[in-house]
Amino acid sequence: MSLPLWNDRGRSTQERVESLLAELSLEEKAAQLGSYWKRPTLGDAEGFAPMQSTFEAGRDPFEAAVQHGLGHLTRPYGSAALTAQEGVENLREMQQAVVAGSSHDIPALVHEECLTGLMAHGATTYPAAIAWGASFDPALIGEMARRIGTDMRALGTHMGLSPVLDIVRDYRWGRIEETMGEDPYLTGVLATEYVRGLQSTGVIATLKHFAGHAASRAGRNHAPVSIGMRELHDIDLVPFEMAVREGGAGAVMNSYADLDGTPPAASRWLLTDLLRESWGFDGTVVADYWAVSFLESMHRVVEDDRAAAVTALSAGLDIELPESTAFPHLVAAVRDGEVEQEVLDTAVRRILRQKVELGLLDPEFDPATTGEAIDLDQAESRALARRMAEESIVLLDNPAGLLPLAAPSAAGDDATGPASIALIGPAALQPRSFLGCYSFTNHVLSRLEDNGTSVHVPTLADALAAEFPAARIATARGTDFVDPDTAGIDEAVAAASAAEVAVLAVGDIAGLFGAGTSGEGCDVESLQLPGAQHELVEAVLATGTPVVLVLVTGRPYSLGVYVGRARAIVQAFMPGEEGAAALAGVLSGRVNPSGRLPIGIPNGVGGQPGTYLAPVLAWVTDGISNLDPKPLFPFGHGLGYSRFEYSDLELSADTIAADGTIRISATVTNASDRDGKEVVQLYLSDPVATVVRPLKRLVGFTKVGLAAGESARVTFDLHADRTSFTGADLQRIVEPGEFRVRLGASSEDVTLEGSFRIEGQVRVIERGRAVLDTPAEVSPLALHAQEAVPAGGAGTAGGSL
């Protein structure tokens, strides 16, 4: 018996898709655009997705839902505490039911969350995405994505709902931990590497949330977005365009929040005109969970689910997730002439093409690529998770050189540390603090009775004991993350008073919809530390014992009242399962910190929103406002135990054409006696433009490792397209005039400055602009070890207590 043409691997993808499409009934076509989520009942616990309980009543059982086949299976691994082998067997059974329900034996495409690693029981939990931003290391993010994708593919998963490309505006927003920070270029570069890494393993990456999601009013989840088209194009859309055009992302997920009154799930301009016709996207657009039905229930732009289905499909949304609630109505809508069949067929072609390309229609298809026991938390993955944590931890302040705590002795013996340490705070003893809200631990296990951790996650107490085996370490929680009770503060004060140094670890516990201090639906009114943690910090600082303040958080908190009183401040953005060891290494000096802030740290608890991408009137105070919007620690800031110097700025030309490229070079020297890494950052300013522009914006960066005394020449290429912006008539233009560049260690570093001019006429960029320049060139220069000097205040040789 000959194979159906769509199962013949010798045929082209188009032939296979068209032959199968021609055989499908309307019911089968609509089924290919739908999904199903078999999920456990959580009792009184909140759901895994917004307003999940609203959709529980009247759900079809799985067997009925797949009677015409199915497009997607939703999170078979990410909804219950199954071992990898149990998950594989469960998926086999589900796929068998899907194939049996399809008259043409079409399996379902399987998607899972993978923002902090595959969100499955026992899978490696990497640092949260905000820590990726702090690493400033695209190659590291790509390596992580490849490891995640390899595990996902082995389990029979085809699509990952990551990365998040939302650009932070308001630090009160709960989902900051899921983002890579407040800069679109940094986010775009890292996201592009994530997409390339994940898709190199045969797993489709999904860009979300398209678009403007993080600009919601007052930092509230799902709240309306009131930004203009210029801001949307020049900030929010930038990373999406980069990841589509440069990364080749295979899927995009809509945002819940309406853009100036138009829900993205209903916007043909966003999902078709821009995404497909301007950028060339050829993948599938998938709905954020229940976003199609939200057009009726939350946005109220349609009367019912049938109208929601027609509106979303016509806009360019292809797949309804997490289950088929509205799209089944498309059958009747096509038959009644409410929507043309070709519109339906276009979306079905897209999902069938992905199924062909992923091998789901090959005759030898198997739901999982392995029948063996699968270790989802291998030693190599844990080592990578630790390296990512180490690269992302930011030393914010170390004015007197208290850190590192373990100083090498003059005789060259092993490093010595303090004889006694008080380890205080809720983040010192609760390992869940290291994990993001889309970790399996915090997303699923925390909602079940057995709410431990999905993988082994050492506490900071465990790690500090291993790092300082000779020290006497007294621990005291002091307070909870959210409970206002202060009864434990006295114990913490006593421990700090009796110790040589106090390590005070405070911050966040991730959760969903108010079940934590950070995460989806966990927005805040104030940027003061949650619960009674501020009171704890004040009490410990008042003891007079030298304090290292450690922040383990998903968002930036106000630290102005602690600066100058805490002897050192360390920021760790939810550093993952190996975060404790990484933190202990930074404190001891075993790890030389090289993380940089992907988001500013505010001085006061209010004054939001505001990020470094600000024009003059959003930045100055004199004669304007009594509120100073400037951060306490700016975007890009970070210290280490090495000291770096910048010199010899050179621009390749004084002027370039409106389609030309300029080379910008400088020498970076490790002027200390310790090897280290520096994040070299290139900022661009447009002093005079026809529309208001930010004072500066990141246009290049690279992380450079230099031995003590070593220098390197760092060179960036900057295409004129990178100076472009959305002009007064909403066309993207390159405008002639002066441009200033600044190369240094943060957005506020003014060590090296230069300028060039673009000559000629205004150039309109229709499409296809340069969004990503070639990576910076780093050319090592001669080593001058005799010139290296101790880093002093940065703590190279260790400070006194």
PDB file of N, CA, C and O in Angstrom, residues 719-781:
ATOM      1  N   HIS A 719      25.946  50.822  11.754  1.00  0.00           N
ATOM      2  CA  HIS A 719      25.325  51.200  10.480  1.00  0.00           C
ATOM      3  C   HIS A 719      24.434  52.415  10.705  1.00  0.00           C
ATOM      4  O   HIS A 719      23.832  52.586  11.775  1.00  0.00           O
ATOM      5  N   ALA A 720      24.326  53.255   9.678  1.00  0.00           N
ATOM      6  CA  ALA A 720      23.482  54.448   9.789  1.00  0.00           C
ATOM      7  C   ALA A 720      22.033  54.105  10.116  1.00  0.00           C
ATOM      8  O   ALA A 720      21.329  54.903  10.757  1.00  0.00           O
ATOM      9  N   ASP A 721      21.582  52.930   9.705  1.00  0.00           N
ATOM     10  CA  ASP A 721      20.211  52.507  10.025  1.00  0.00           C
ATOM     11  C   ASP A 721      19.972  52.465  11.529  1.00  0.00           C
ATOM     12  O   ASP A 721      18.833  52.627  11.995  1.00  0.00           O
ATOM     13  N   ARG A 722      21.050  52.251  12.291  1.00  0.00           N
ATOM     14  CA  ARG A 722      20.914  52.137  13.736  1.00  0.00           C
ATOM     15  C   ARG A 722      20.645  53.505  14.389  1.00  0.00           C
ATOM     16  O   ARG A 722      20.274  53.557  15.560  1.00  0.00           O
ATOM     17  N   THR A 723      20.829  54.576  13.633  1.00  0.00           N
ATOM     18  CA  THR A 723      20.481  55.905  14.135  1.00  0.00           C
ATOM     19  C   THR A 723      19.031  56.258  13.816  1.00  0.00           C
ATOM     20  O   THR A 723      18.542  57.308  14.241  1.00  0.00           O
ATOM     21  N   SER A 724      18.338  55.397  13.079  1.00  0.00           N
ATOM     22  CA  SER A 724      17.004  55.730  12.574  1.00  0.00           C
ATOM     23  C   SER A 724      15.963  55.761  13.678  1.00  0.00           C
ATOM     24  O   SER A 724      16.142  55.189  14.754  1.00  0.00           O
ATOM     25  N   PHE A 725      14.863  56.431  13.379  1.00  0.00           N
ATOM     26  CA  PHE A 725      13.749  56.518  14.310  1.00  0.00           C
ATOM     27  C   PHE A 725      12.476  56.772  13.516  1.00  0.00           C
ATOM     28  O   PHE A 725      12.516  57.011  12.298  1.00  0.00           O
ATOM     29  N   THR A 726      11.351  56.715  14.206  1.00  0.00           N
ATOM     30  CA  THR A 726      10.064  56.961  13.574  1.00  0.00           C
ATOM     31  C   THR A 726       9.813  58.459  13.553  1.00  0.00           C
ATOM     32  O   THR A 726       9.701  59.097  14.598  1.00  0.00           O
ATOM     33  N   GLY A 727       9.732  59.017  12.348  1.00  0.00           N
ATOM     34  CA  GLY A 727       9.654  60.455  12.193  1.00  0.00           C
ATOM     35  C   GLY A 727       8.264  61.018  12.422  1.00  0.00           C
ATOM     36  O   GLY A 727       7.327  60.317  12.832  1.00  0.00           O
ATOM     37  N   ALA A 728       8.127  62.284  12.122  1.00  0.00           N
ATOM     38  CA  ALA A 728       6.877  62.999  12.396  1.00  0.00           C
ATOM     39  C   ALA A 728       5.695  62.417  11.626  1.00  0.00           C
ATOM     40  O   ALA A 728       4.554  62.466  12.097  1.00  0.00           O
ATOM     41  N   ASP A 729       5.972  61.871  10.427  1.00  0.00           N
ATOM     42  CA  ASP A 729       4.892  61.273   9.630  1.00  0.00           C
ATOM     43  C   ASP A 729       4.797  59.767   9.822  1.00  0.00           C
ATOM     44  O   ASP A 729       4.166  59.064   9.042  1.00  0.00           O
ATOM     45  N   LEU A 730       5.448  59.260  10.884  1.00  0.00           N
ATOM     46  CA  LEU A 730       5.442  57.847  11.279  1.00  0.00           C
ATOM     47  C   LEU A 730       6.156  56.942  10.278  1.00  0.00           C
ATOM     48  O   LEU A 730       5.972  55.727  10.299  1.00  0.00           O
ATOM     49  N   GLN A 731       6.996  57.533   9.417  1.00  0.00           N
ATOM     50  CA  GLN A 731       7.894  56.732   8.593  1.00  0.00           C
ATOM     51  C   GLN A 731       9.242  56.620   9.295  1.00  0.00           C
ATOM     52  O   GLN A 731       9.687  57.557   9.961  1.00  0.00           O
ATOM     53  N   ARG A 732       9.909  55.470   9.119  1.00  0.00           N
ATOM     54  CA  ARG A 732      11.240  55.315   9.715  1.00  0.00           C
ATOM     55  C   ARG A 732      12.253  56.027   8.838  1.00  0.00           C
ATOM     56  O   ARG A 732      12.307  55.802   7.623  1.00  0.00           O
ATOM     57  N   ILE A 733      13.051  56.885   9.464  1.00  0.00           N
ATOM     58  CA  ILE A 733      13.992  57.701   8.707  1.00  0.00           C
ATOM     59  C   ILE A 733      15.379  57.684   9.332  1.00  0.00           C
ATOM     60  O   ILE A 733      15.550  57.493  10.535  1.00  0.00           O
ATOM     61  N   VAL A 734      16.384  57.886   8.468  1.00  0.00           N
ATOM     62  CA  VAL A 734      17.736  58.247   8.892  1.00  0.00           C
ATOM     63  C   VAL A 734      17.868  59.725   8.587  1.00  0.00           C
ATOM     64  O   VAL A 734      17.715  60.161   7.444  1.00  0.00           O
ATOM     65  N   GLU A 735      18.145  60.506   9.627  1.00  0.00           N
ATOM     66  CA  GLU A 735      18.143  61.958   9.503  1.00  0.00           C
ATOM     67  C   GLU A 735      19.575  62.469   9.555  1.00  0.00           C
ATOM     68  O   GLU A 735      20.358  62.043  10.416  1.00  0.00           O
ATOM     69  N   PRO A 736      19.941  63.373   8.654  1.00  0.00           N
ATOM     70  CA  PRO A 736      21.296  63.922   8.710  1.00  0.00           C
ATOM     71  C   PRO A 736      21.496  64.784   9.956  1.00  0.00           C
ATOM     72  O   PRO A 736      20.544  65.298  10.543  1.00  0.00           O
ATOM     73  N   GLY A 737      22.745  64.948  10.334  1.00  0.00           N
ATOM     74  CA  GLY A 737      23.067  65.770  11.492  1.00  0.00           C
ATOM     75  C   GLY A 737      24.158  65.151  12.338  1.00  0.00           C
ATOM     76  O   GLY A 737      24.795  64.161  11.957  1.00  0.00           O
ATOM     77  N   GLU A 738      24.382  65.746  13.518  1.00  0.00           N
ATOM     78  CA  GLU A 738      25.415  65.271  14.435  1.00  0.00           C
ATOM     79  C   GLU A 738      24.876  64.139  15.308  1.00  0.00           C
ATOM     80  O   GLU A 738      23.731  64.177  15.779  1.00  0.00           O
ATOM     81  N   PHE A 739      25.725  63.138  15.556  1.00  0.00           N
ATOM     82  CA  PHE A 739      25.430  62.053  16.491  1.00  0.00           C
ATOM     83  C   PHE A 739      26.626  61.889  17.421  1.00  0.00           C
ATOM     84  O   PHE A 739      27.782  61.989  16.994  1.00  0.00           O
ATOM     85  N   ARG A 740      26.333  61.677  18.675  1.00  0.00           N
ATOM     86  CA  ARG A 740      27.385  61.509  19.670  1.00  0.00           C
ATOM     87  C   ARG A 740      27.411  60.066  20.158  1.00  0.00           C
ATOM     88  O   ARG A 740      26.358  59.453  20.333  1.00  0.00           O
ATOM     89  N   VAL A 741      28.586  59.576  20.375  1.00  0.00           N
ATOM     90  CA  VAL A 741      28.748  58.224  20.893  1.00  0.00           C
ATOM     91  C   VAL A 741      29.515  58.287  22.204  1.00  0.00           C
ATOM     92  O   VAL A 741      30.355  59.169  22.421  1.00  0.00           O
ATOM     93  N   ARG A 742      29.197  57.349  23.061  1.00  0.00           N
ATOM     94  CA  ARG A 742      29.864  57.261  24.358  1.00  0.00           C
ATOM     95  C   ARG A 742      30.179  55.794  24.607  1.00  0.00           C
ATOM     96  O   ARG A 742      29.304  54.937  24.445  1.00  0.00           O
ATOM     97  N   LEU A 743      31.402  55.515  24.973  1.00  0.00           N
ATOM     98  CA  LEU A 743      31.829  54.139  25.200  1.00  0.00           C
ATOM     99  C   LEU A 743      32.335  54.035  26.625  1.00  0.00           C
ATOM    100  O   LEU A 743      33.232  54.781  27.027  1.00  0.00           O
ATOM    101  N   GLY A 744      31.721  53.140  27.414  1.00  0.00           N
ATOM    102  CA  GLY A 744      32.114  53.033  28.807  1.00  0.00           C
ATOM    103  C   GLY A 744      31.468  51.878  29.511  1.00  0.00           C
ATOM    104  O   GLY A 744      31.067  50.889  28.885  1.00  0.00           O
ATOM    105  N   ALA A 745      31.328  52.008  30.851  1.00  0.00           N
ATOM    106  CA  ALA A 745      30.939  50.899  31.701  1.00  0.00           C
ATOM    107  C   ALA A 745      29.496  50.952  32.173  1.00  0.00           C
ATOM    108  O   ALA A 745      29.055  50.069  32.892  1.00  0.00           O
ATOM    109  N   SER A 746      28.742  51.995  31.794  1.00  0.00           N
ATOM    110  CA  SER A 746      27.323  52.055  32.146  1.00  0.00           C
ATOM    111  C   SER A 746      26.676  53.160  31.323  1.00  0.00           C
ATOM    112  O   SER A 746      27.358  53.909  30.606  1.00  0.00           O
ATOM    113  N   SER A 747      25.358  53.283  31.453  1.00  0.00           N
ATOM    114  CA  SER A 747      24.645  54.318  30.713  1.00  0.00           C
ATOM    115  C   SER A 747      24.992  55.719  31.197  1.00  0.00           C
ATOM    116  O   SER A 747      24.718  56.696  30.490  1.00  0.00           O
ATOM    117  N   GLU A 748      25.588  55.842  32.368  1.00  0.00           N
ATOM    118  CA  GLU A 748      25.975  57.145  32.906  1.00  0.00           C
ATOM    119  C   GLU A 748      27.487  57.376  32.894  1.00  0.00           C
ATOM    120  O   GLU A 748      27.960  58.393  33.406  1.00  0.00           O
ATOM    121  N   ASP A 749      28.247  56.460  32.326  1.00  0.00           N
ATOM    122  CA  ASP A 749      29.702  56.595  32.261  1.00  0.00           C
ATOM    123  C   ASP A 749      30.060  57.516  31.087  1.00  0.00           C
ATOM    124  O   ASP A 749      29.730  57.224  29.937  1.00  0.00           O
ATOM    125  N   VAL A 750      30.723  58.607  31.373  1.00  0.00           N
ATOM    126  CA  VAL A 750      31.065  59.574  30.329  1.00  0.00           C
ATOM    127  C   VAL A 750      32.578  59.612  30.090  1.00  0.00           C
ATOM    128  O   VAL A 750      33.132  60.639  29.675  1.00  0.00           O
ATOM    129  N   THR A 751      33.252  58.501  30.305  1.00  0.00           N
ATOM    130  CA  THR A 751      34.718  58.462  30.193  1.00  0.00           C
ATOM    131  C   THR A 751      35.183  58.804  28.787  1.00  0.00           C
ATOM    132  O   THR A 751      36.085  59.626  28.592  1.00  0.00           O
ATOM    133  N   LEU A 752      34.598  58.178  27.769  1.00  0.00           N
ATOM    134  CA  LEU A 752      35.012  58.390  26.384  1.00  0.00           C
ATOM    135  C   LEU A 752      33.816  58.869  25.573  1.00  0.00           C
ATOM    136  O   LEU A 752      32.777  58.194  25.528  1.00  0.00           O
ATOM    137  N   GLU A 753      33.959  60.012  24.906  1.00  0.00           N
ATOM    138  CA  GLU A 753      32.896  60.548  24.082  1.00  0.00           C
ATOM    139  C   GLU A 753      33.457  61.023  22.746  1.00  0.00           C
ATOM    140  O   GLU A 753      34.586  61.511  22.679  1.00  0.00           O
ATOM    141  N   GLY A 754      32.679  60.873  21.697  1.00  0.00           N
ATOM    142  CA  GLY A 754      33.062  61.349  20.380  1.00  0.00           C
ATOM    143  C   GLY A 754      31.819  61.663  19.576  1.00  0.00           C
ATOM    144  O   GLY A 754      30.688  61.479  20.050  1.00  0.00           O
ATOM    145  N   SER A 755      32.015  62.136  18.351  1.00  0.00           N
ATOM    146  CA  SER A 755      30.863  62.476  17.523  1.00  0.00           C
ATOM    147  C   SER A 755      31.181  62.257  16.051  1.00  0.00           C
ATOM    148  O   SER A 755      32.350  62.231  15.642  1.00  0.00           O
ATOM    149  N   PHE A 756      30.130  62.122  15.261  1.00  0.00           N
ATOM    150  CA  PHE A 756      30.238  62.043  13.808  1.00  0.00           C
ATOM    151  C   PHE A 756      28.974  62.660  13.228  1.00  0.00           C
ATOM    152  O   PHE A 756      28.007  62.920  13.946  1.00  0.00           O
ATOM    153  N   ARG A 757      28.997  62.900  11.930  1.00  0.00           N
ATOM    154  CA  ARG A 757      27.838  63.452  11.254  1.00  0.00           C
ATOM    155  C   ARG A 757      27.388  62.533  10.121  1.00  0.00           C
ATOM    156  O   ARG A 757      28.211  61.863   9.490  1.00  0.00           O
ATOM    157  N   ILE A 758      26.073  62.514   9.915  1.00  0.00           N
ATOM    158  CA  ILE A 758      25.502  61.889   8.734  1.00  0.00           C
ATOM    159  C   ILE A 758      25.177  63.002   7.749  1.00  0.00           C
ATOM    160  O   ILE A 758      24.506  63.980   8.100  1.00  0.00           O
ATOM    161  N   GLU A 759      25.687  62.878   6.542  1.00  0.00           N
ATOM    162  CA  GLU A 759      25.496  63.905   5.525  1.00  0.00           C
ATOM    163  C   GLU A 759      24.454  63.461   4.504  1.00  0.00           C
ATOM    164  O   GLU A 759      24.202  62.264   4.329  1.00  0.00           O
ATOM    165  N   GLY A 760      23.894  64.429   3.804  1.00  0.00           N
ATOM    166  CA  GLY A 760      22.950  64.125   2.745  1.00  0.00           C
ATOM    167  C   GLY A 760      21.526  64.448   3.131  1.00  0.00           C
ATOM    168  O   GLY A 760      21.258  65.217   4.066  1.00  0.00           O
ATOM    169  N   GLN A 761      20.607  63.837   2.411  1.00  0.00           N
ATOM    170  CA  GLN A 761      19.189  64.059   2.608  1.00  0.00           C
ATOM    171  C   GLN A 761      18.607  63.045   3.594  1.00  0.00           C
ATOM    172  O   GLN A 761      19.208  62.011   3.879  1.00  0.00           O
ATOM    173  N   VAL A 762      17.423  63.371   4.096  1.00  0.00           N
ATOM    174  CA  VAL A 762      16.695  62.408   4.925  1.00  0.00           C
ATOM    175  C   VAL A 762      16.435  61.148   4.100  1.00  0.00           C
ATOM    176  O   VAL A 762      15.996  61.228   2.947  1.00  0.00           O
ATOM    177  N   ARG A 763      16.742  60.015   4.666  1.00  0.00           N
ATOM    178  CA  ARG A 763      16.530  58.738   3.975  1.00  0.00           C
ATOM    179  C   ARG A 763      15.391  57.984   4.629  1.00  0.00           C
ATOM    180  O   ARG A 763      15.423  57.716   5.836  1.00  0.00           O
ATOM    181  N   VAL A 764      14.374  57.655   3.861  1.00  0.00           N
ATOM    182  CA  VAL A 764      13.238  56.890   4.355  1.00  0.00           C
ATOM    183  C   VAL A 764      13.539  55.405   4.186  1.00  0.00           C
ATOM    184  O   VAL A 764      13.917  54.960   3.091  1.00  0.00           O
ATOM    185  N   ILE A 765      13.397  54.639   5.263  1.00  0.00           N
ATOM    186  CA  ILE A 765      13.632  53.192   5.219  1.00  0.00           C
ATOM    187  C   ILE A 765      12.280  52.505   5.065  1.00  0.00           C
ATOM    188  O   ILE A 765      11.476  52.487   5.995  1.00  0.00           O
ATOM    189  N   GLU A 766      12.028  51.967   3.902  1.00  0.00           N
ATOM    190  CA  GLU A 766      10.740  51.326   3.647  1.00  0.00           C
ATOM    191  C   GLU A 766      10.619  50.036   4.441  1.00  0.00           C
ATOM    192  O   GLU A 766       9.641  49.771   5.125  1.00  0.00           O
ATOM    193  N   ARG A 767      11.609  49.176   4.322  1.00  0.00           N
ATOM    194  CA  ARG A 767      11.651  47.920   5.068  1.00  0.00           C
ATOM    195  C   ARG A 767      13.052  47.332   4.947  1.00  0.00           C
ATOM    196  O   ARG A 767      13.846  47.752   4.120  1.00  0.00           O
ATOM    197  N   GLY A 768      13.338  46.342   5.788  1.00  0.00           N
ATOM    198  CA  GLY A 768      14.623  45.656   5.696  1.00  0.00           C
ATOM    199  C   GLY A 768      15.797  46.417   6.270  1.00  0.00           C
ATOM    200  O   GLY A 768      16.935  46.243   5.844  1.00  0.00           O
ATOM    201  N   ARG A 769      15.571  47.288   7.262  1.00  0.00           N
ATOM    202  CA  ARG A 769      16.677  48.040   7.850  1.00  0.00           C
ATOM    203  C   ARG A 769      17.651  47.126   8.585  1.00  0.00           C
ATOM    204  O   ARG A 769      17.309  45.992   8.974  1.00  0.00           O
ATOM    205  N   ALA A 770      18.854  47.619   8.796  1.00  0.00           N
ATOM    206  CA  ALA A 770      19.829  46.901   9.614  1.00  0.00           C
ATOM    207  C   ALA A 770      19.418  47.027  11.075  1.00  0.00           C
ATOM    208  O   ALA A 770      19.356  48.135  11.606  1.00  0.00           O
ATOM    209  N   VAL A 771      19.091  45.912  11.703  1.00  0.00           N
ATOM    210  CA  VAL A 771      18.668  45.941  13.104  1.00  0.00           C
ATOM    211  C   VAL A 771      19.725  45.389  14.040  1.00  0.00           C
ATOM    212  O   VAL A 771      19.651  45.577  15.247  1.00  0.00           O
ATOM    213  N   LEU A 772      20.720  44.697  13.462  1.00  0.00           N
ATOM    214  CA  LEU A 772      21.732  44.042  14.290  1.00  0.00           C
ATOM    215  C   LEU A 772      23.064  44.123  13.572  1.00  0.00           C
ATOM    216  O   LEU A 772      23.233  43.548  12.497  1.00  0.00           O
ATOM    217  N   ASP A 773      24.008  44.859  14.146  1.00  0.00           N
ATOM    218  CA  ASP A 773      25.333  44.950  13.548  1.00  0.00           C
ATOM    219  C   ASP A 773      26.130  43.685  13.871  1.00  0.00           C
ATOM    220  O   ASP A 773      25.760  42.885  14.736  1.00  0.00           O
ATOM    221  N   THR A 774      27.254  43.510  13.169  1.00  0.00           N
ATOM    222  CA  THR A 774      28.126  42.377  13.451  1.00  0.00           C
ATOM    223  C   THR A 774      28.663  42.490  14.868  1.00  0.00           C
ATOM    224  O   THR A 774      28.825  43.594  15.397  1.00  0.00           O
ATOM    225  N   PRO A 775      28.940  41.353  15.527  1.00  0.00           N
ATOM    226  CA  PRO A 775      29.457  41.419  16.904  1.00  0.00           C
ATOM    227  C   PRO A 775      30.739  42.245  16.980  1.00  0.00           C
ATOM    228  O   PRO A 775      31.514  42.349  16.017  1.00  0.00           O
ATOM    229  N   ALA A 776      30.948  42.848  18.125  1.00  0.00           N
ATOM    230  CA  ALA A 776      32.150  43.654  18.338  1.00  0.00           C
ATOM    231  C   ALA A 776      33.403  42.810  18.161  1.00  0.00           C
ATOM    232  O   ALA A 776      33.430  41.629  18.496  1.00  0.00           O
ATOM    233  N   GLU A 777      34.444  43.436  17.609  1.00  0.00           N
ATOM    234  CA  GLU A 777      35.744  42.786  17.496  1.00  0.00           C
ATOM    235  C   GLU A 777      36.564  43.086  18.754  1.00  0.00           C
ATOM    236  O   GLU A 777      36.614  44.232  19.201  1.00  0.00           O
ATOM    237  N   VAL A 778      37.176  42.063  19.307  1.00  0.00           N
ATOM    238  CA  VAL A 778      38.036  42.237  20.483  1.00  0.00           C
ATOM    239  C   VAL A 778      39.424  41.723  20.123  1.00  0.00           C
ATOM    240  O   VAL A 778      39.607  40.529  19.865  1.00  0.00           O
ATOM    241  N   SER A 779      40.392  42.639  20.079  1.00  0.00           N
ATOM    242  CA  SER A 779      41.755  42.285  19.678  1.00  0.00           C
ATOM    243  C   SER A 779      42.684  42.478  20.857  1.00  0.00           C
ATOM    244  O   SER A 779      42.951  43.627  21.271  1.00  0.00           O
ATOM    245  N   PRO A 780      43.207  41.381  21.436  1.00  0.00           N
ATOM    246  CA  PRO A 780      44.108  41.516  22.592  1.00  0.00           C
ATOM    247  C   PRO A 780      45.367  42.296  22.226  1.00  0.00           C
ATOM    248  O   PRO A 780      45.905  42.175  21.123  1.00  0.00           O
ATOM    249  N   LEU A 781      45.819  43.110  23.161  1.00  0.00           N
ATOM    250  CA  LEU A 781      47.067  43.851  23.006  1.00  0.00           C
ATOM    251  C   LEU A 781      48.106  43.253  23.942  1.00  0.00           C
ATOM    252  O   LEU A 781      47.828  42.317  24.692  1.00  0.00           O
TER     253      LEU A 781
END
